[in-house]
mmCIF file of C-alpha atoms and ligand atoms in Angstrom:
data_model
loop_
_atom_site.group_PDB
_atom_site.id
_atom_site.type_symbol
_atom_site.label_atom_id
_atom_site.label_comp_id
_atom_site.label_asym_id
_atom_site.label_seq_id
_atom_site.Cartn_x
_atom_site.Cartn_y
_atom_site.Cartn_z
ATOM 1 C CA MET A 1 -21.741 -67.751 -68.295
ATOM 2 C CA LYS A 2 -21.648 -64.839 -70.713
ATOM 3 C CA ASP A 3 -19.621 -61.642 -70.848
ATOM 4 C CA THR A 4 -22.352 -59.133 -71.775
ATOM 5 C CA PHE A 5 -22.179 -55.406 -72.566
ATOM 6 C CA ARG A 6 -23.400 -54.835 -69.054
ATOM 7 C CA HIS A 7 -20.473 -56.780 -67.571
ATOM 8 C CA LYS A 8 -18.058 -54.922 -69.845
ATOM 9 C CA GLY A 9 -19.544 -51.602 -68.712
ATOM 10 C CA LEU A 10 -19.222 -52.561 -65.044
ATOM 11 C CA ARG A 11 -15.630 -53.578 -65.683
ATOM 12 C CA ARG A 12 -14.813 -50.225 -67.276
ATOM 13 C CA ARG A 13 -16.296 -48.530 -64.245
ATOM 14 C CA LEU A 14 -14.139 -50.696 -61.945
ATOM 15 C CA VAL A 15 -11.049 -49.704 -63.944
ATOM 16 C CA GLU A 16 -11.929 -46.019 -63.454
ATOM 17 C CA GLU A 17 -12.430 -46.649 -59.744
ATOM 18 C CA LEU A 18 -8.965 -48.267 -59.525
ATOM 19 C CA ARG A 19 -7.475 -45.340 -61.414
ATOM 20 C CA GLY A 20 -9.096 -43.042 -58.851
ATOM 21 C CA LYS A 21 -7.501 -45.092 -56.063
ATOM 22 C CA GLY A 22 -4.047 -44.460 -57.509
ATOM 23 C CA ILE A 23 -3.396 -47.335 -59.932
ATOM 24 C CA ARG A 24 -1.419 -45.794 -62.787
ATOM 25 C CA ASP A 25 0.005 -48.736 -64.750
ATOM 26 C CA GLU A 26 -2.028 -48.740 -67.981
ATOM 27 C CA SER A 27 -1.035 -52.313 -68.878
ATOM 28 C CA VAL A 28 -2.425 -53.505 -65.513
ATOM 29 C CA LEU A 29 -5.657 -51.530 -66.009
ATOM 30 C CA ALA A 30 -6.012 -52.923 -69.554
ATOM 31 C CA ALA A 31 -5.626 -56.486 -68.234
ATOM 32 C CA ILE A 32 -8.272 -55.902 -65.545
ATOM 33 C CA ASN A 33 -10.519 -54.511 -68.267
ATOM 34 C CA ALA A 34 -9.921 -57.656 -70.328
ATOM 35 C CA VAL A 35 -10.501 -60.432 -67.755
ATOM 36 C CA PRO A 36 -14.172 -61.152 -66.870
ATOM 37 C CA ARG A 37 -13.979 -61.341 -63.071
ATOM 38 C CA HIS A 38 -17.591 -62.525 -62.736
ATOM 39 C CA PHE A 39 -16.577 -65.866 -64.327
ATOM 40 C CA PHE A 40 -14.456 -66.602 -61.245
ATOM 41 C CA LEU A 41 -17.302 -66.134 -58.762
ATOM 42 C CA GLU A 42 -20.393 -68.086 -57.896
ATOM 43 C CA LYS A 43 -23.540 -67.071 -59.736
ATOM 44 C CA ALA A 44 -24.879 -65.409 -56.574
ATOM 45 C CA PHE A 45 -22.107 -62.798 -56.773
ATOM 46 C CA GLU A 46 -22.477 -62.061 -60.489
ATOM 47 C CA GLU A 47 -24.197 -58.710 -59.951
ATOM 48 C CA ILE A 48 -21.561 -57.470 -57.524
ATOM 49 C CA ALA A 49 -18.484 -59.068 -59.120
ATOM 50 C CA TYR A 50 -17.191 -55.658 -60.207
ATOM 51 C CA GLU A 51 -17.341 -54.043 -56.813
ATOM 52 C CA ASP A 52 -13.905 -53.442 -55.366
ATOM 53 C CA ARG A 53 -14.069 -56.164 -52.744
ATOM 54 C CA ALA A 54 -12.891 -59.696 -51.984
ATOM 55 C CA PHE A 55 -15.318 -62.641 -52.255
ATOM 56 C CA PRO A 56 -15.361 -66.215 -50.952
ATOM 57 C CA ILE A 57 -14.329 -68.836 -53.543
ATOM 58 C CA GLY A 58 -14.842 -71.958 -51.394
ATOM 59 C CA ALA A 59 -12.362 -73.981 -49.318
ATOM 60 C CA ASP A 60 -12.226 -71.028 -46.870
ATOM 61 C CA GLN A 61 -10.353 -68.893 -49.407
ATOM 62 C CA THR A 62 -11.058 -65.622 -51.180
ATOM 63 C CA ILE A 63 -10.495 -63.998 -54.542
ATOM 64 C CA SER A 64 -8.441 -60.878 -53.757
ATOM 65 C CA GLN A 65 -9.997 -57.431 -53.962
ATOM 66 C CA PRO A 66 -9.419 -55.879 -57.434
ATOM 67 C CA PHE A 67 -7.436 -53.024 -55.850
ATOM 68 C CA THR A 68 -5.090 -55.576 -54.247
ATOM 69 C CA VAL A 69 -4.658 -57.425 -57.556
ATOM 70 C CA ALA A 70 -3.951 -54.128 -59.347
ATOM 71 C CA TYR A 71 -1.572 -52.939 -56.595
ATOM 72 C CA GLN A 72 0.461 -56.166 -56.495
ATOM 73 C CA THR A 73 0.555 -56.458 -60.279
ATOM 74 C CA SER A 74 1.721 -52.830 -60.647
ATOM 75 C CA LEU A 75 4.554 -53.412 -58.158
ATOM 76 C CA LEU A 76 5.633 -56.441 -60.150
ATOM 77 C CA GLU A 77 6.338 -54.313 -63.296
ATOM 78 C CA VAL A 78 5.392 -57.142 -65.632
ATOM 79 C CA HIS A 79 6.444 -57.044 -69.276
ATOM 80 C CA ALA A 80 5.215 -59.338 -72.046
ATOM 81 C CA GLY A 81 7.329 -62.445 -72.409
ATOM 82 C CA GLN A 82 8.509 -62.532 -68.786
ATOM 83 C CA SER A 83 8.167 -65.645 -66.643
ATOM 84 C CA VAL A 84 6.029 -65.181 -63.543
ATOM 85 C CA LEU A 85 5.537 -67.605 -60.655
ATOM 86 C CA GLU A 86 2.386 -67.053 -58.608
ATOM 87 C CA ILE A 87 1.915 -68.676 -55.196
ATOM 88 C CA GLY A 88 -1.779 -69.109 -54.343
ATOM 89 C CA THR A 89 -3.801 -69.776 -57.521
ATOM 90 C CA GLY A 90 -7.120 -69.509 -55.652
ATOM 91 C CA SER A 91 -9.787 -68.704 -58.245
ATOM 92 C CA GLY A 92 -7.188 -68.251 -61.003
ATOM 93 C CA TYR A 93 -8.174 -64.601 -61.562
ATOM 94 C CA GLN A 94 -4.785 -63.059 -60.751
ATOM 95 C CA ALA A 95 -3.029 -65.610 -62.990
ATOM 96 C CA CYS A 96 -5.303 -64.608 -65.888
ATOM 97 C CA VAL A 97 -4.573 -60.906 -65.296
ATOM 98 C CA LEU A 98 -0.842 -61.687 -65.536
ATOM 99 C CA ALA A 99 -1.396 -63.834 -68.636
ATOM 100 C CA ALA A 100 -3.450 -61.043 -70.225
ATOM 101 C CA MET A 101 -0.329 -58.865 -69.872
ATOM 102 C CA GLY A 102 1.613 -61.376 -71.948
ATOM 103 C CA ALA A 103 3.456 -63.052 -69.070
ATOM 104 C CA HIS A 104 4.286 -66.760 -69.073
ATOM 105 C CA VAL A 105 2.554 -67.757 -65.868
ATOM 106 C CA CYS A 106 3.120 -70.746 -63.587
ATOM 107 C CA THR A 107 0.829 -70.838 -60.566
ATOM 108 C CA LEU A 108 0.859 -73.060 -57.467
ATOM 109 C CA GLU A 109 -2.068 -74.006 -55.232
ATOM 110 C CA ARG A 110 -2.061 -76.240 -52.123
ATOM 111 C CA GLN A 111 -5.815 -76.997 -52.150
ATOM 112 C CA GLU A 112 -6.742 -79.603 -54.705
ATOM 113 C CA THR A 113 -10.341 -78.448 -55.303
ATOM 114 C CA LEU A 114 -9.207 -74.892 -56.050
ATOM 115 C CA TYR A 115 -6.387 -76.140 -58.267
ATOM 116 C CA ARG A 116 -8.893 -78.195 -60.285
ATOM 117 C CA GLN A 117 -11.483 -75.422 -60.585
ATOM 118 C CA ALA A 118 -8.835 -72.917 -61.678
ATOM 119 C CA GLN A 119 -7.573 -75.269 -64.376
ATOM 120 C CA VAL A 120 -11.106 -75.486 -65.783
ATOM 121 C CA MET A 121 -11.253 -71.666 -65.797
ATOM 122 C CA PHE A 122 -7.940 -71.324 -67.658
ATOM 123 C CA MET A 123 -9.253 -73.628 -70.393
ATOM 124 C CA ALA A 124 -12.686 -71.984 -70.563
ATOM 125 C CA LEU A 125 -11.237 -68.479 -70.855
ATOM 126 C CA GLY A 126 -8.614 -69.306 -73.452
ATOM 127 C CA PHE A 127 -5.707 -69.045 -71.002
ATOM 128 C CA GLU A 128 -4.685 -72.666 -71.492
ATOM 129 C CA HIS A 129 -1.021 -71.582 -71.575
ATOM 130 C CA VAL A 130 -1.201 -70.749 -67.825
ATOM 131 C CA ARG A 131 0.533 -73.671 -66.129
ATOM 132 C CA ALA A 132 -1.161 -74.697 -62.898
ATOM 133 C CA PHE A 133 0.408 -77.046 -60.339
ATOM 134 C CA PHE A 134 -1.011 -78.731 -57.224
ATOM 135 C CA ARG A 135 1.953 -77.939 -54.971
ATOM 136 C CA ASP A 136 3.017 -76.487 -51.666
ATOM 137 C CA GLY A 137 4.217 -73.002 -52.646
ATOM 138 C CA TYR A 138 6.973 -73.091 -49.992
ATOM 139 C CA GLY A 139 8.942 -75.313 -52.384
ATOM 140 C CA GLY A 140 8.412 -73.000 -55.365
ATOM 141 C CA LEU A 141 8.884 -74.603 -58.776
ATOM 142 C CA PRO A 142 12.596 -75.479 -59.011
ATOM 143 C CA GLU A 143 12.301 -77.225 -62.388
ATOM 144 C CA MET A 144 11.138 -73.986 -64.072
ATOM 145 C CA ALA A 145 13.333 -71.534 -62.096
ATOM 146 C CA PRO A 146 14.661 -68.895 -62.269
ATOM 147 C CA PHE A 147 11.651 -66.598 -62.684
ATOM 148 C CA ASP A 148 11.657 -62.941 -63.751
ATOM 149 C CA ARG A 149 8.869 -62.247 -61.285
ATOM 150 C CA ILE A 150 7.402 -64.007 -58.225
ATOM 151 C CA LEU A 151 4.042 -62.998 -56.763
ATOM 152 C CA VAL A 152 2.758 -64.357 -53.454
ATOM 153 C CA THR A 153 -1.000 -63.888 -52.914
ATOM 154 C CA CYS A 154 -1.239 -65.256 -49.353
ATOM 155 C CA GLY A 155 0.115 -63.762 -46.121
ATOM 156 C CA ALA A 156 3.562 -65.220 -45.371
ATOM 157 C CA PRO A 157 5.243 -65.460 -41.933
ATOM 158 C CA GLU A 158 8.518 -64.438 -43.644
ATOM 159 C CA VAL A 159 10.017 -64.358 -47.138
ATOM 160 C CA PRO A 160 10.811 -68.042 -47.908
ATOM 161 C CA GLU A 161 14.480 -68.541 -48.845
ATOM 162 C CA THR A 162 13.469 -71.115 -51.488
ATOM 163 C CA LEU A 163 11.499 -68.455 -53.353
ATOM 164 C CA LYS A 164 14.362 -65.933 -53.114
ATOM 165 C CA ASP A 165 16.656 -68.570 -54.658
ATOM 166 C CA GLN A 166 14.228 -69.042 -57.555
ATOM 167 C CA LEU A 167 14.197 -65.351 -58.510
ATOM 168 C CA ARG A 168 16.385 -64.322 -61.439
ATOM 169 C CA ILE A 169 19.052 -61.676 -60.728
ATOM 170 C CA GLY A 170 17.386 -58.351 -61.561
ATOM 171 C CA GLY A 171 14.001 -59.953 -60.913
ATOM 172 C CA ILE A 172 11.234 -58.728 -58.600
ATOM 173 C CA MET A 173 9.237 -60.544 -55.908
ATOM 174 C CA VAL A 174 6.091 -59.085 -54.317
ATOM 175 C CA ILE A 175 4.978 -60.742 -51.087
ATOM 176 C CA PRO A 176 2.739 -59.758 -48.163
ATOM 177 C CA VAL A 177 4.569 -60.543 -44.891
ATOM 178 C CA ASP A 178 2.903 -60.865 -41.461
ATOM 179 C CA GLU A 179 3.173 -57.829 -39.212
ATOM 180 C CA GLY A 180 1.852 -59.580 -36.118
ATOM 181 C CA ALA A 181 -1.408 -57.642 -35.901
ATOM 182 C CA GLY A 182 -3.336 -60.053 -38.143
ATOM 183 C CA ASP A 183 -2.364 -58.126 -41.243
ATOM 184 C CA GLN A 184 0.575 -58.017 -43.626
ATOM 185 C CA ARG A 185 3.066 -55.500 -44.946
ATOM 186 C CA MET A 186 3.515 -55.571 -48.717
ATOM 187 C CA ILE A 187 7.185 -56.190 -49.450
ATOM 188 C CA ARG A 188 8.851 -55.731 -52.792
ATOM 189 C CA LEU A 189 12.224 -57.406 -53.245
ATOM 190 C CA ARG A 190 14.556 -56.848 -56.146
ATOM 191 C CA ARG A 191 17.356 -59.356 -56.523
ATOM 192 C CA THR A 192 20.471 -57.300 -57.187
ATOM 193 C CA GLY A 193 23.047 -60.128 -57.068
ATOM 194 C CA SER A 194 23.416 -63.793 -56.161
ATOM 195 C CA THR A 195 23.102 -63.011 -52.439
ATOM 196 C CA SER A 196 21.869 -59.413 -52.436
ATOM 197 C CA PHE A 197 18.310 -58.094 -52.390
ATOM 198 C CA GLU A 198 16.897 -54.586 -52.211
ATOM 199 C CA GLU A 199 13.788 -54.425 -50.049
ATOM 200 C CA THR A 200 10.969 -51.874 -50.172
ATOM 201 C CA ARG A 201 8.288 -51.913 -47.482
ATOM 202 C CA LEU A 202 4.908 -50.669 -48.668
ATOM 203 C CA ASP A 203 1.276 -50.543 -47.479
ATOM 204 C CA ARG A 204 -0.584 -52.906 -45.165
ATOM 205 C CA PHE A 205 -3.105 -55.479 -46.417
ATOM 206 C CA ARG A 206 -5.027 -58.470 -45.130
ATOM 207 C CA PHE A 207 -4.537 -61.812 -46.918
ATOM 208 C CA VAL A 208 -5.504 -65.425 -46.161
ATOM 209 C CA PRO A 209 -2.497 -67.274 -44.677
ATOM 210 C CA PHE A 210 0.371 -68.926 -46.579
ATOM 211 C CA LEU A 211 0.023 -72.439 -45.090
ATOM 212 C CA ARG A 212 2.455 -75.338 -45.205
ATOM 213 C CA GLY A 213 1.764 -78.624 -47.006
ATOM 214 C CA LYS A 214 -1.019 -79.665 -49.369
ATOM 215 C CA SER A 215 -4.658 -80.338 -48.574
HETATM 216 N N1 SAH B 301 -4.546 -65.244 -56.391
HETATM 217 C C1 SAH B 301 -5.859 -65.697 -55.953
HETATM 218 C C2 SAH B 301 -6.133 -65.296 -54.503
HETATM 219 C C3 SAH B 301 -5.995 -66.470 -53.701
HETATM 220 S S1 SAH B 301 -6.155 -66.423 -51.964
HETATM 221 C C4 SAH B 301 -6.971 -65.266 -56.861
HETATM 222 O O1 SAH B 301 -6.702 -64.512 -57.825
HETATM 223 O O2 SAH B 301 -8.098 -65.711 -56.680
HETATM 224 C C5 SAH B 301 -4.639 -67.273 -51.568
HETATM 225 C C6 SAH B 301 -4.513 -68.701 -52.024
HETATM 226 O O3 SAH B 301 -3.254 -69.161 -51.558
HETATM 227 C C7 SAH B 301 -5.563 -69.664 -51.463
HETATM 228 O O4 SAH B 301 -6.223 -70.300 -52.520
HETATM 229 C C8 SAH B 301 -4.728 -70.650 -50.639
HETATM 230 O O5 SAH B 301 -5.216 -71.980 -50.693
HETATM 231 C C9 SAH B 301 -3.360 -70.537 -51.319
HETATM 232 N N2 SAH B 301 -2.225 -70.988 -50.505
HETATM 233 C C10 SAH B 301 -2.006 -70.823 -49.166
HETATM 234 N N3 SAH B 301 -0.846 -71.437 -48.811
HETATM 235 C C11 SAH B 301 -0.322 -71.982 -49.953
HETATM 236 C C12 SAH B 301 0.840 -72.780 -50.232
HETATM 237 N N4 SAH B 301 1.692 -73.151 -49.282
HETATM 238 N N5 SAH B 301 1.060 -73.146 -51.497
HETATM 239 C C13 SAH B 301 0.193 -72.825 -52.506
HETATM 240 N N6 SAH B 301 -0.925 -72.099 -52.297
HETATM 241 C C14 SAH B 301 -1.189 -71.690 -51.039
#
């Protein structure tokens, strides 16, 4: 696949659309402008890859809508050099957006086919420093903890204690938590001490579920 002038133009237009929808973090917008989203989709979606919508990526999963990626990434307040743990690699797009911002990214996926495809993408796009693991995200990644940032990209029944434990003091976790009506409330947690967290409840979204175990 190629990243043509046309794709770049569509991407710039998407960035303007996201700006219009309230995304203000310039480093997030620059990363979205830098990562060719059409590479992460099947050829059939190439023409519409820069519309602000989610798409199927196989294995019953979806690549998040660009607005959702931009929203979550903005809440995370990522700075270059920080360590970020992502739960739910999916297509690998979100991990590349974080890597494009200079973060050191570890990403976990429970579905082996998606894990494998994403690894191929990281290599192909020059993001070989993104570290992908075939793991159940409920366990986090204890051997690399603590993390400056943790981002969950699937809808969780609650905030897993394991992930809270793996967040550095002063660090931020962004996680969509089930509201009971088939959608999730975006939660932003800041760890203020060894046992204290500050919680902010934000907008509602709809994610694929955070499931237990590997498959
Ligand atoms: N961040 C992705 C969006 C992925 S959708 C992207 O940019 O494309 C959410 C992903 O979370 C799915 O791929 C799903 O398989 C994965 N997932 C669900 N439960 C999980 C778990 N327990 N551990 C790791 N990944 C999980």
